[in-house]
Coordinates of C-alpha atoms in Angstrom, one line a residue:
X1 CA 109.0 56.3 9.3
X2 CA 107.0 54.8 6.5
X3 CA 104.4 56.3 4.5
X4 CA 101.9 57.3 7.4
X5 CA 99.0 56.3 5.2
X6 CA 100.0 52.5 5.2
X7 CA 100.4 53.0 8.9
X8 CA 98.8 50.1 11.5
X9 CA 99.5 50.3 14.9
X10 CA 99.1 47.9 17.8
X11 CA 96.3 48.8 20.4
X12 CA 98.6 48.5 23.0
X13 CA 101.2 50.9 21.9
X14 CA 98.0 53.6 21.5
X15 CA 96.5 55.6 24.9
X16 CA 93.3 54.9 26.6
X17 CA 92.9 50.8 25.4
X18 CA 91.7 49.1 28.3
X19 CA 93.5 45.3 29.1
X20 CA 90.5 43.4 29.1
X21 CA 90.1 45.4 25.1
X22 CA 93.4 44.2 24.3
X23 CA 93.1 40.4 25.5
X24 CA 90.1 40.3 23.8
X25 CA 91.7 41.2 20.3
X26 CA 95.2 39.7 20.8
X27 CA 94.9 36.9 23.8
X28 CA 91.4 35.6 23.1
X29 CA 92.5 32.4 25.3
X30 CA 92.7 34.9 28.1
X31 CA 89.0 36.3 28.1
X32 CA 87.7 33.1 26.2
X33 CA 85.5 32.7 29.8
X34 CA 83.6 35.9 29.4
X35 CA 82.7 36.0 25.8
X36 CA 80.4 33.0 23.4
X37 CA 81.9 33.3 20.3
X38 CA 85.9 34.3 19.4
X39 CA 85.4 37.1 16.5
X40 CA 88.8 35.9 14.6
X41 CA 88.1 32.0 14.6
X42 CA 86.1 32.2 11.5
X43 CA 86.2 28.8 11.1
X44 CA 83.2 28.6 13.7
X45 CA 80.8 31.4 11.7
X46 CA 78.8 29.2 9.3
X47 CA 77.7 26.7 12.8
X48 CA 77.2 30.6 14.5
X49 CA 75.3 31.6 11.6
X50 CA 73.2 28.0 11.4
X51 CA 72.2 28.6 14.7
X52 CA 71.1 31.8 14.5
X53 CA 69.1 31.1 11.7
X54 CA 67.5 28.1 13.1
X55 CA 66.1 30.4 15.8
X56 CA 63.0 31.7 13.3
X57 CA 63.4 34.6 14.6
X58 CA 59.7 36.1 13.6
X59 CA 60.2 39.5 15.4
X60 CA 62.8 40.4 13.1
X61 CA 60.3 40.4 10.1
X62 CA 58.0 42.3 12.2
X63 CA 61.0 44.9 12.7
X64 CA 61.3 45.4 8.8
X65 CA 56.8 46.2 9.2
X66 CA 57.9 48.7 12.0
X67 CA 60.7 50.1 9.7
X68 CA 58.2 51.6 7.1
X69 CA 56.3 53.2 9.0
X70 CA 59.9 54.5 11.1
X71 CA 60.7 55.9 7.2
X72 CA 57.7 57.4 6.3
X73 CA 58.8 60.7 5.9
X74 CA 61.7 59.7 4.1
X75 CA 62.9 59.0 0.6
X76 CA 65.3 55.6 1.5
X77 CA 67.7 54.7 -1.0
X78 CA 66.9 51.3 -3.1
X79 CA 69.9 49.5 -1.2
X80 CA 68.2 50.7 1.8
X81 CA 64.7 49.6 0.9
X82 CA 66.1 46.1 -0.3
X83 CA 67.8 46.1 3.5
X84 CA 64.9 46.5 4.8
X85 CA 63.0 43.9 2.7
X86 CA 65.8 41.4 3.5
X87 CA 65.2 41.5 7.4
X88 CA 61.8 39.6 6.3
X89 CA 63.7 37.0 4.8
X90 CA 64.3 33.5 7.3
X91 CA 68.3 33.7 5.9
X92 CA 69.0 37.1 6.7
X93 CA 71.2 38.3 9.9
X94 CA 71.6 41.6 11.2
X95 CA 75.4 43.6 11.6
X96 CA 74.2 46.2 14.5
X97 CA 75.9 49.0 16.2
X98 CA 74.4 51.7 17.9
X99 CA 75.3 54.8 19.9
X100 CA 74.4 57.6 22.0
X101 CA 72.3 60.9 20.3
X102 CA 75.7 62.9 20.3
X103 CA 75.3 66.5 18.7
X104 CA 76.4 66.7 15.0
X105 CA 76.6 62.6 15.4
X106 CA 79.1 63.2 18.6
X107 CA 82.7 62.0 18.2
X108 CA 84.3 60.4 15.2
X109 CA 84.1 56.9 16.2
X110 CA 80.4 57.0 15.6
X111 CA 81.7 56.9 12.1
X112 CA 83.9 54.4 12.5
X113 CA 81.1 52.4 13.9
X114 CA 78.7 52.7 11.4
X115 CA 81.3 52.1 8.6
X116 CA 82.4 49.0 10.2
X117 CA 79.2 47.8 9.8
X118 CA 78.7 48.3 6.4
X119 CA 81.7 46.9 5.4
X120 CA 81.4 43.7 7.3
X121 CA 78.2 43.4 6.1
X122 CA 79.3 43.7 2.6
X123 CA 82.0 41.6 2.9
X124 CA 80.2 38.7 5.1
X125 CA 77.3 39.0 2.2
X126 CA 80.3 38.4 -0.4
X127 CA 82.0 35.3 1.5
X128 CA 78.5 33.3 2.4
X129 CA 76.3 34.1 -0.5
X130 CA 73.3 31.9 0.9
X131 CA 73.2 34.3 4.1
X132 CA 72.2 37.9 3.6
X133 CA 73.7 40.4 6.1
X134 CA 72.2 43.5 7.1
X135 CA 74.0 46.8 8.5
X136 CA 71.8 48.1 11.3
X137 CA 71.9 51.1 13.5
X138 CA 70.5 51.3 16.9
X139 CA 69.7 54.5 17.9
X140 CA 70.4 54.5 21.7
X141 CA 67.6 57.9 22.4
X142 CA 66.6 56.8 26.1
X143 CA 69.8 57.0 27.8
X144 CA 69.7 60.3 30.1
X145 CA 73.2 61.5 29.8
X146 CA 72.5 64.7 28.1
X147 CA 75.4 65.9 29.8
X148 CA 77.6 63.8 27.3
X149 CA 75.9 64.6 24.3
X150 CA 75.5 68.2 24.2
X151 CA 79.0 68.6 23.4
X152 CA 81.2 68.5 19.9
X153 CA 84.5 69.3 19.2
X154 CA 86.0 70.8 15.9
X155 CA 89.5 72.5 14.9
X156 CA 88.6 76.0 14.8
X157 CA 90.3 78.6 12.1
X158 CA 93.9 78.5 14.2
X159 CA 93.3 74.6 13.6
X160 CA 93.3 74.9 17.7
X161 CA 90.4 72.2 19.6
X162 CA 87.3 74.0 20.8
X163 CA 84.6 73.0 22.2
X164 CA 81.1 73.7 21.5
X165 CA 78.0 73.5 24.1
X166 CA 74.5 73.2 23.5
X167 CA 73.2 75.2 26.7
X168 CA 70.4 73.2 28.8
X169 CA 67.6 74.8 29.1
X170 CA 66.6 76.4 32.0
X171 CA 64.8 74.2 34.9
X172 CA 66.3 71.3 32.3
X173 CA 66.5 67.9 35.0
X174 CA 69.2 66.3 32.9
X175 CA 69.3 63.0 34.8
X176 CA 65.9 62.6 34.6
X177 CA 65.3 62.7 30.9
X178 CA 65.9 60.4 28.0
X179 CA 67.8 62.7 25.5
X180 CA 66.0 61.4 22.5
X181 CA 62.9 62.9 23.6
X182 CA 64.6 66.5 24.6
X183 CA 62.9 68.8 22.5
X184 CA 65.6 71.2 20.6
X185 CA 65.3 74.7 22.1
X186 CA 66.1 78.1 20.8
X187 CA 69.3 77.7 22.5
X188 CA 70.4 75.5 19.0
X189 CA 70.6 79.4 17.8
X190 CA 73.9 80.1 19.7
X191 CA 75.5 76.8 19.4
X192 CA 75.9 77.2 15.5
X193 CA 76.6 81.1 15.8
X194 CA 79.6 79.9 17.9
X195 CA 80.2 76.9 15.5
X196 CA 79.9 79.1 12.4
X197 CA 82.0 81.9 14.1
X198 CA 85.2 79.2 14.9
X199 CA 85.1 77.1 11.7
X200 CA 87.7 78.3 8.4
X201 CA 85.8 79.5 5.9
X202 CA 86.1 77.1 3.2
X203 CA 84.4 75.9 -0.3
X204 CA 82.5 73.4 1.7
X205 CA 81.2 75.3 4.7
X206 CA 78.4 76.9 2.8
X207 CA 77.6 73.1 1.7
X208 CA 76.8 71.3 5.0
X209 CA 75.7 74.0 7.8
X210 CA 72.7 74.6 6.2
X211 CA 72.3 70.7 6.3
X212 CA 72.9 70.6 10.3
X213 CA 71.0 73.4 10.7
X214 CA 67.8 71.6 9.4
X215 CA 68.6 68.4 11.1
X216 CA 69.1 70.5 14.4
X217 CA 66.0 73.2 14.0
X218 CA 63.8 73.8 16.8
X219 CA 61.0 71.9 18.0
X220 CA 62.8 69.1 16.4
X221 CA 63.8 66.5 19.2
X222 CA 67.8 65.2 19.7
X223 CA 66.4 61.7 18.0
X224 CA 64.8 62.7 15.1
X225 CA 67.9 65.2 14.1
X226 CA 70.6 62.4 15.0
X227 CA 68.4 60.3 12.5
X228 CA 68.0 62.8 10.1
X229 CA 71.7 63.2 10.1
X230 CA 72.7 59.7 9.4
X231 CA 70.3 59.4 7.0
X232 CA 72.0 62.0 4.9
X233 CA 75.7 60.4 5.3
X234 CA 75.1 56.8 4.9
X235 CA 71.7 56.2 3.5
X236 CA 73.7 55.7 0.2
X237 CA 74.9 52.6 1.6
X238 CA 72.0 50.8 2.7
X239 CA 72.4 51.7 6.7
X240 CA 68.9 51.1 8.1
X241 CA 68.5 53.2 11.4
X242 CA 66.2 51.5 13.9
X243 CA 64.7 53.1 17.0
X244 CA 63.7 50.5 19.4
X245 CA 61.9 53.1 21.9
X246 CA 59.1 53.0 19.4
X247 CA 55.9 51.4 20.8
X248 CA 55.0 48.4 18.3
X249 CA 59.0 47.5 19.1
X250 CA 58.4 47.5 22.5
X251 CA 55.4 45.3 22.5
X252 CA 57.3 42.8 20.4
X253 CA 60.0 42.4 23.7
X254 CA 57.7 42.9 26.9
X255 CA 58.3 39.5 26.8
X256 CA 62.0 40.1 27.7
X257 CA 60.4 43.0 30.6
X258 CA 58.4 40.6 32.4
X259 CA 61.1 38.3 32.3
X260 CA 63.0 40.1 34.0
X261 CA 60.8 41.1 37.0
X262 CA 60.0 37.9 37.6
X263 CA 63.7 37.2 37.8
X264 CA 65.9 40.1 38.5
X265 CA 67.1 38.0 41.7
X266 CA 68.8 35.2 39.1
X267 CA 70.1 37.8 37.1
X268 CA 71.6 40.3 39.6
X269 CA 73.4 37.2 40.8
X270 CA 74.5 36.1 38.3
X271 CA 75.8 39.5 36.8
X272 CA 77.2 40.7 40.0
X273 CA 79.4 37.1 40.2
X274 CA 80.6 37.6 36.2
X275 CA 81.7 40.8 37.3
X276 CA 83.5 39.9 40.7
X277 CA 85.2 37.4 38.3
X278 CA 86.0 40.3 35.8
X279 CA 87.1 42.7 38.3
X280 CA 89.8 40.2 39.3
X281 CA 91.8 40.3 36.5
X282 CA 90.1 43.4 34.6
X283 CA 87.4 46.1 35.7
X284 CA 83.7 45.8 35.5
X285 CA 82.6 48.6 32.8
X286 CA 79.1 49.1 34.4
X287 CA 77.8 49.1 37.9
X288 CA 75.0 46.5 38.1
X289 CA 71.8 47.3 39.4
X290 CA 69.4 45.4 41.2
X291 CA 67.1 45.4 38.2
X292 CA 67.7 46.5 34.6
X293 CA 64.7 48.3 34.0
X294 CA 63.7 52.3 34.0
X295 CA 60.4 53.7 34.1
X296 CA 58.4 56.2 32.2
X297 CA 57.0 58.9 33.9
X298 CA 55.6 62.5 32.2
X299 CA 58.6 62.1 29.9
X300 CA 61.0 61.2 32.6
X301 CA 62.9 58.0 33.3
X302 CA 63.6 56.4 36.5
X303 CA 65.2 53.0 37.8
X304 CA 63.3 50.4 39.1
X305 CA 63.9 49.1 42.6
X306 CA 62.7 46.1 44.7
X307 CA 61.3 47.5 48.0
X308 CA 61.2 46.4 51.5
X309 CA 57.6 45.0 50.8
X310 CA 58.7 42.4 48.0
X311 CA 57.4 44.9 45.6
X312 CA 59.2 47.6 43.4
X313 CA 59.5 51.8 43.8
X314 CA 61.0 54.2 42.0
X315 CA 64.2 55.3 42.4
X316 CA 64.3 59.5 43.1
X317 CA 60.7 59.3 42.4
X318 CA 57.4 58.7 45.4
X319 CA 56.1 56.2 43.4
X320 CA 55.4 52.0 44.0
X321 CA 54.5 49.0 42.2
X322 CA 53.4 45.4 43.4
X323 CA 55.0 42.8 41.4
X324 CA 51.5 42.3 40.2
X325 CA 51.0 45.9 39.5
X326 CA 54.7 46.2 37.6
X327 CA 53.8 42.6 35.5
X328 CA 50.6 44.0 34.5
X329 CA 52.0 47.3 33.3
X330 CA 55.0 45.4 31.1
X331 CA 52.5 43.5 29.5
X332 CA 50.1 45.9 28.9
X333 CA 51.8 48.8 28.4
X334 CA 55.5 48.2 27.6
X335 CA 55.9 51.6 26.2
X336 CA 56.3 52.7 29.8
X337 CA 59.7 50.8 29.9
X338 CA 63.0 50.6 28.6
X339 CA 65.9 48.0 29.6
X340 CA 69.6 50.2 30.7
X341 CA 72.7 49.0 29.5
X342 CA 73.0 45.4 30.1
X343 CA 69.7 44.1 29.2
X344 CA 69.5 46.8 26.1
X345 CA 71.4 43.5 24.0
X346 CA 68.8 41.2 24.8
X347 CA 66.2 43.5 24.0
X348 CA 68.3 44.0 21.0
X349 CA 68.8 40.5 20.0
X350 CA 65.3 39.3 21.2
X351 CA 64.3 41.5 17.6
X352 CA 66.9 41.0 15.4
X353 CA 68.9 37.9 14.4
X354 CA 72.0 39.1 15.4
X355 CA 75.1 37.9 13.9
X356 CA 77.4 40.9 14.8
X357 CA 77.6 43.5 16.9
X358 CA 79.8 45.9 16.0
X359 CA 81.6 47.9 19.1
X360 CA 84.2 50.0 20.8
X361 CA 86.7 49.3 23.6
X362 CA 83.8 50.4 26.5
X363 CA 81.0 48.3 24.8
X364 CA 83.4 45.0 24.1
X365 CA 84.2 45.2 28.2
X366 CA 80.8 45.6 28.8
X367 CA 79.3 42.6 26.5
X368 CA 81.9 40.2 28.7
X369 CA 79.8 41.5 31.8
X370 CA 76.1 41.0 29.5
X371 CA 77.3 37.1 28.6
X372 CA 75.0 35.0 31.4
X373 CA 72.0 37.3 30.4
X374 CA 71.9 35.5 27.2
X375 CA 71.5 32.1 29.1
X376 CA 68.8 33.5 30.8
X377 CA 66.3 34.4 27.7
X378 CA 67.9 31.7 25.7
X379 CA 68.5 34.1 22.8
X380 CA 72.4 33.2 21.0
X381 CA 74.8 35.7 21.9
X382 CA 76.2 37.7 18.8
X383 CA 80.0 37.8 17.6
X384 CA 81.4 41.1 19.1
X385 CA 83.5 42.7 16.5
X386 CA 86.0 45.5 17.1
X387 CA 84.8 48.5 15.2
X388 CA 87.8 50.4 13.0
X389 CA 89.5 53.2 15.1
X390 CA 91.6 55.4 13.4
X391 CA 93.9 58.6 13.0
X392 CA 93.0 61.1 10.4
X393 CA 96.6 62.6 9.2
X394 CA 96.8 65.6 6.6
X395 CA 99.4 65.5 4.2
X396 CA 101.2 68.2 5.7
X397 CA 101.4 66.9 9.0
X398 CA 102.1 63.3 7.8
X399 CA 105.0 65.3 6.2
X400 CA 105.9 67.0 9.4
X401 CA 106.2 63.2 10.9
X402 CA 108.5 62.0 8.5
X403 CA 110.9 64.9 8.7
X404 CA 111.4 65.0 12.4
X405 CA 111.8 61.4 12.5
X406 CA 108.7 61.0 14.7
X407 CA 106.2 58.2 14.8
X408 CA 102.4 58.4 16.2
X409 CA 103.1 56.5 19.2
X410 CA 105.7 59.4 20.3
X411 CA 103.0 62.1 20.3
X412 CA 101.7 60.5 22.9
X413 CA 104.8 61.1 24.7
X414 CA 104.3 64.0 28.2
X415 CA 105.3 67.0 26.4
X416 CA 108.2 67.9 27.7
X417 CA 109.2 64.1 26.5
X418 CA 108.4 64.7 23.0
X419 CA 110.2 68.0 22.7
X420 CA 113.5 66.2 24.1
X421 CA 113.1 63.5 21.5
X422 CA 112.0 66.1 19.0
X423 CA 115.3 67.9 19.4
X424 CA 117.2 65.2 19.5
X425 CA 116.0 63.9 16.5
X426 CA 116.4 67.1 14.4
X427 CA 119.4 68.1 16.3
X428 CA 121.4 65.2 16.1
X429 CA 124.9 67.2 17.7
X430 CA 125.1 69.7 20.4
X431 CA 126.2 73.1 19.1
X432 CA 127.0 73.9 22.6
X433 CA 129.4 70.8 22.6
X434 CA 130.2 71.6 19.2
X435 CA 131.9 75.0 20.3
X436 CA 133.3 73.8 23.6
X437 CA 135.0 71.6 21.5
X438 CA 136.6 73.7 18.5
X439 CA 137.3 76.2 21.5
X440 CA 139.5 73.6 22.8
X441 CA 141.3 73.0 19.7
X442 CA 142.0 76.7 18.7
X443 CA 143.5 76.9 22.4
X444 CA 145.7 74.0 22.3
X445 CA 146.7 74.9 18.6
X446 CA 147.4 78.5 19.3
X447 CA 149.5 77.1 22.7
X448 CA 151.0 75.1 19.9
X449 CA 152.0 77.7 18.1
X450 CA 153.5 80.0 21.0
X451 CA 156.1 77.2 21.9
X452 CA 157.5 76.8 18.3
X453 CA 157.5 81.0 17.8
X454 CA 158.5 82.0 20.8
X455 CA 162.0 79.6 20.2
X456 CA 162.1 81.8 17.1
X457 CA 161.1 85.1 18.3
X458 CA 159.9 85.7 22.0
X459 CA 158.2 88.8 21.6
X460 CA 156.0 87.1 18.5
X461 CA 155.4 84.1 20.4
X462 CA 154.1 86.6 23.6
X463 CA 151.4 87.8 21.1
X464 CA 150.5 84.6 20.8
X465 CA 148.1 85.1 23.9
X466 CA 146.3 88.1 22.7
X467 CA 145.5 86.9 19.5
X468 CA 143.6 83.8 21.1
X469 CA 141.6 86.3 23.7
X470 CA 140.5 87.6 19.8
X471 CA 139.8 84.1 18.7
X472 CA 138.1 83.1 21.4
X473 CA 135.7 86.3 21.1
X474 CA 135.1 85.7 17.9
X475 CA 133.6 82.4 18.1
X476 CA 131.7 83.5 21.2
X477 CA 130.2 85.9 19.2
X478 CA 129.4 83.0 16.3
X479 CA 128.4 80.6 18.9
X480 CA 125.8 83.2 20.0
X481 CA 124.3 83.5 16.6
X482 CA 124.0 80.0 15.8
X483 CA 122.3 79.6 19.1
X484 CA 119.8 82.0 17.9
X485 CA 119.8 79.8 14.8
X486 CA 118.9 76.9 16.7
X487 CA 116.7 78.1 19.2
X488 CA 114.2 79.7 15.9
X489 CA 114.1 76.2 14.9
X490 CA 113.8 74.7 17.7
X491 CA 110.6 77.3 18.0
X492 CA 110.0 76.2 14.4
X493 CA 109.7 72.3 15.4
X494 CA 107.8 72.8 18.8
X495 CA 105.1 74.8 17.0
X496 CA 105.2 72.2 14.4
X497 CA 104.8 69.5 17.0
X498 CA 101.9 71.3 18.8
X499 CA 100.2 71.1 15.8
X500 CA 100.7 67.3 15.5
X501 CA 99.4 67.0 19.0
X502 CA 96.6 68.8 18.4
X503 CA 95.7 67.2 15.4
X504 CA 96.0 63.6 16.6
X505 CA 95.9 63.7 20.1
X506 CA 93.7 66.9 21.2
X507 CA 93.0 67.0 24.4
X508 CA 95.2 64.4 25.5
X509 CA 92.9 61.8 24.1
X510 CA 92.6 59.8 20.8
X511 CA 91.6 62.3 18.0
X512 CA 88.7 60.0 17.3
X513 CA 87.4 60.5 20.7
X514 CA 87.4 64.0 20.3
X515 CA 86.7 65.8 17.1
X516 CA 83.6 65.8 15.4
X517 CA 83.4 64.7 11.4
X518 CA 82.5 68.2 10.4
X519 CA 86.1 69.9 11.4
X520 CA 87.2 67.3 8.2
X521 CA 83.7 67.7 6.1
X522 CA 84.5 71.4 6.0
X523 CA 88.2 71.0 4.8
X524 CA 87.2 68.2 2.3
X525 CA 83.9 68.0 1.7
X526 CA 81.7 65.3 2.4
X527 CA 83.2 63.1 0.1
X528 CA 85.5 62.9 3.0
X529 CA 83.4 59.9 4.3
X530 CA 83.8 57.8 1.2
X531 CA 87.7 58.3 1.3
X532 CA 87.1 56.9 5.1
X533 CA 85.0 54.2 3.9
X534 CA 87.0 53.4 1.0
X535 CA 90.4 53.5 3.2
X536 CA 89.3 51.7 6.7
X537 CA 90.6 48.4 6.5
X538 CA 88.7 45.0 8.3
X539 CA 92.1 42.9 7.8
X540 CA 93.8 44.3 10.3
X541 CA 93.0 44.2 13.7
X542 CA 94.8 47.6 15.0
X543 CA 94.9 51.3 15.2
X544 CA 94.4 52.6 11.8
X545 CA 96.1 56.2 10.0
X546 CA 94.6 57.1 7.3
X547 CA 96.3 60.4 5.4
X548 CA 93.9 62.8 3.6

């Protein structure tokens, strides 16, 4: 194996990449009917980018207003001020990814995301100098699956997975709530006694907990700390963080709300036939509903349905609206709404001039379902650009990989697999075989020998028999201890290949859907996020491992 750091690996030789992911980055001809623009025909980006531009986009300038007062209570970095001054600007376009509130940021690929961003931005600002590009971050705080969130993985002080809970509160109605709003309870208390309790002690622990614990205090909702956090890892590089739930934001798109009550009918259609079409050949990521809306209630979110009236109700919730009633409210109060999954890009691109959106396997086969939407609200679709996903490898395991002859793609293997090929490897020759073999020989040699003494001397050629009974002992007894031999390091190389497992594939899932950045912030510091920045490639289109 080569040097694990210089290591790229196809998607479709990793776990978990959907088909309609790997078309999409490899066969573009194949999905070319589902998506606007092809993110590796870059020959087509300055007409993308004309178009964009040509859109005067005024809401976008209004977003940079809303940003100022969203960073009030922060100190921004001058690369993030000047961001934010550039959305103002008619030639400016916007690099946007976004995620759900996960604790502690949730699973590594939020990283990944985020750092993609940055980068492309950079880079696209380098390569078309009369275009400025802008990293944004959407914080995704009105999704209700609190259930997903609450969670984080870390390597504990065995280096073993655990996972760490947030307890709901008591009476908490989890589908019911947006988790950006869910205030942080005293519960926060235990999660980080059990976090602090499982982590190594190391130079850097003392360094960042009492960071998380401000970001995650009481009182303080799942948004702001989520905000809070980013700020502090990649304000440095000019990330601006947006939250679209706030109500000047949603004023600026009630436009895109009434819209869509007017014609959910069009839409539905049309979604529900693009993702007939996908589900073909591929799957359909999300269910559609009849209309893409939720509804704000007390702090509580439900869908909107039509009713058997011709108006709309509230799903789970005694509650009705004429279409009247429901336009009225969008335009007068669009703080009362919020768009779900596949109308949150056009609510997204109707405020930003959107060049890029920067996503994961899960958000790229949703976007091919999205596509018709943009027809509808005539806004241009964005390119949709494969964020960076990656392995983190420590030295010693990287080691570890090298000297068992082992590759990435073979800790995927079913266990009992990988040991078998792990032995194999390391244990090239059978000492079983190797013993039933010399065995062999010493009998037919000592046979040998018996015919040529026993023509000499009968009674030494007898004794011939007895001394290979003692022969035969003695290698039994030699064949026993190199059994022990092998079996210690055959113990030796399973533990060993645990480890690897559990460092790159815990769980049975990609590591960078499972851990959390702080198991490697508290080995490394939190310079550990500019050696991922620094390392994370945009040339290359595959799974990435980067050694530490």
């Amino acid at each position: 194996m080569t040097d694990p750091s210089e290591c790229f690996i196809p998607f479709g030789e990793m776990p978990g990449f959907p088909n309609l992911f790997l078309d999409y980055v490899y066969e573009f001809e194949n999905v070319a009917s589902f998506y606007k623009n092809n993110f590796r025909n870059t020959e087509t980006y300055p007409a993308i980018f004309s178009n964009m531009l040509g859109r005067k986009n005024s809401n976008q300038a209004a977003v940079a207003n809303i940003l100022l007062h969203q960073y009030a209570n922060l100190l921004p970095s001058g690369k993030t001020q000047q961001n934010i001054g550039l959305l103002r600007k008619q030639n400016t376009l916007s690099v946007v990814t976004g995620q759900q509130l996960g604790i502690l940021g949730g699973p590594l690929y939020t990283v990944y995301k985020i750092i993609t961003a940055i980068k492309l931005a950079g880079e696209l600002t380098n390569k078309y100098p009369e275009v400025n590009f802008v990293p944004v971050f959407w914080l995704e705080g009105e999704d209700h699956d609190f259930e997903e969130i609450r969670h984080v993985s870390i390597s504990d002080e065995t280096n073993a997975c655990k996972r760490i809970s947030y307890a709901m509160p008591e009476g908490f109605e989890e589908e019911k709530y947006s988790v950006g709003s869910v205030v942080i309870t005293e519960e926060i208390d235990a999660f980080f006694h059990t976090m602090e309790g499982s982590l190594r002690k190391t130079d850097f622990t003392n360094d960042f907990l009492p960071d998380l614990k401000r970001f995650y205090a009481q009182g303080k909702t799942f948004k702001v700390a989520f905000k809070e956090l980013l700020f502090r890892l990649f304000d440095a590089y000019g990330l601006v963080i947006f939250d679209p739930a706030d109500p000047l934001a949603k004023k600026l798109v009630s436009s895109v709300y009434v819209k869509e009550i007017k014609e959910f009918r069009a839409h539905t259609a049309a979604l529900i036939e693009r993702s007939a079409e996908l589900e073909e050949v591929y799957h359909a990521q999300v269910k559609v509903r009849p209309l893409n809306l939720f509804y704000h209630v007390d702090g509580k979110r439900y869908a909107i349905d039509p009713d058997e009236e011709g108006g709309f109700k509230l799903r789970k919730k005694r509650m009705k609206f004429s279409v009247d009633e429901l336009l009225k409210d969008a335009e007068q109060n669009p703080s009362n709404f919020s768009p779900n999954v596949l109308l949150r890009p056009i609510c997204q691109d109707a405020l930003l001039n959107t060049a890029f959106y920067v996503g994961g396997p899960s958000e790229i086969s949703y976007f091919a379902q999205v596509m018709p939407l943009y027809d509808f609200f005539d806004i241009p679709a964005p390119i949709i650009y494969p964020r960076a996903s990656v392995t983190l490898l420590e030295k010693h395991l990287a080691v570890s990989l090298i000297k068992y002859k082992l590759t990435l793609q073979n800790l995927y293997l079913k266990q009992e697999s990988l040991h078998e090929l792990l032995l194999s490897n390391a244990l090239p020759v059978s000492f079983s075989a190797l013993f039933e073999k010399t065995e062999k020989e010493i009998i037919s040699a000592i046979d040998s020998l018996r015919v040529s003494l026993s023509e000499i001397d009968k009674t030494t050629g007898d004794a011939s028999e007895r001394y290979k009974v003692k022969m035969i002992s003695a290698l039994g007894e030699y064949k026993n201890k190199a059994l022990e031999a092998e079996k210690k390091k055959q113990e030796v190389m399973i533990r060993q290949a645990q480890k690897l497992l559990t460092a790159a594939y815990p769980e049975g899932e990609l590591q960078e859907r499972c851990y959390n950045v702080f198991s490697y912030v508290n080995k490394y510091g939190l310079e550990i996020i500019a050696k991922i920045y620094s390392e994370i490639s945009l040339a290359e289109f595959s799974h990435q491992v980067i050694t530490l």
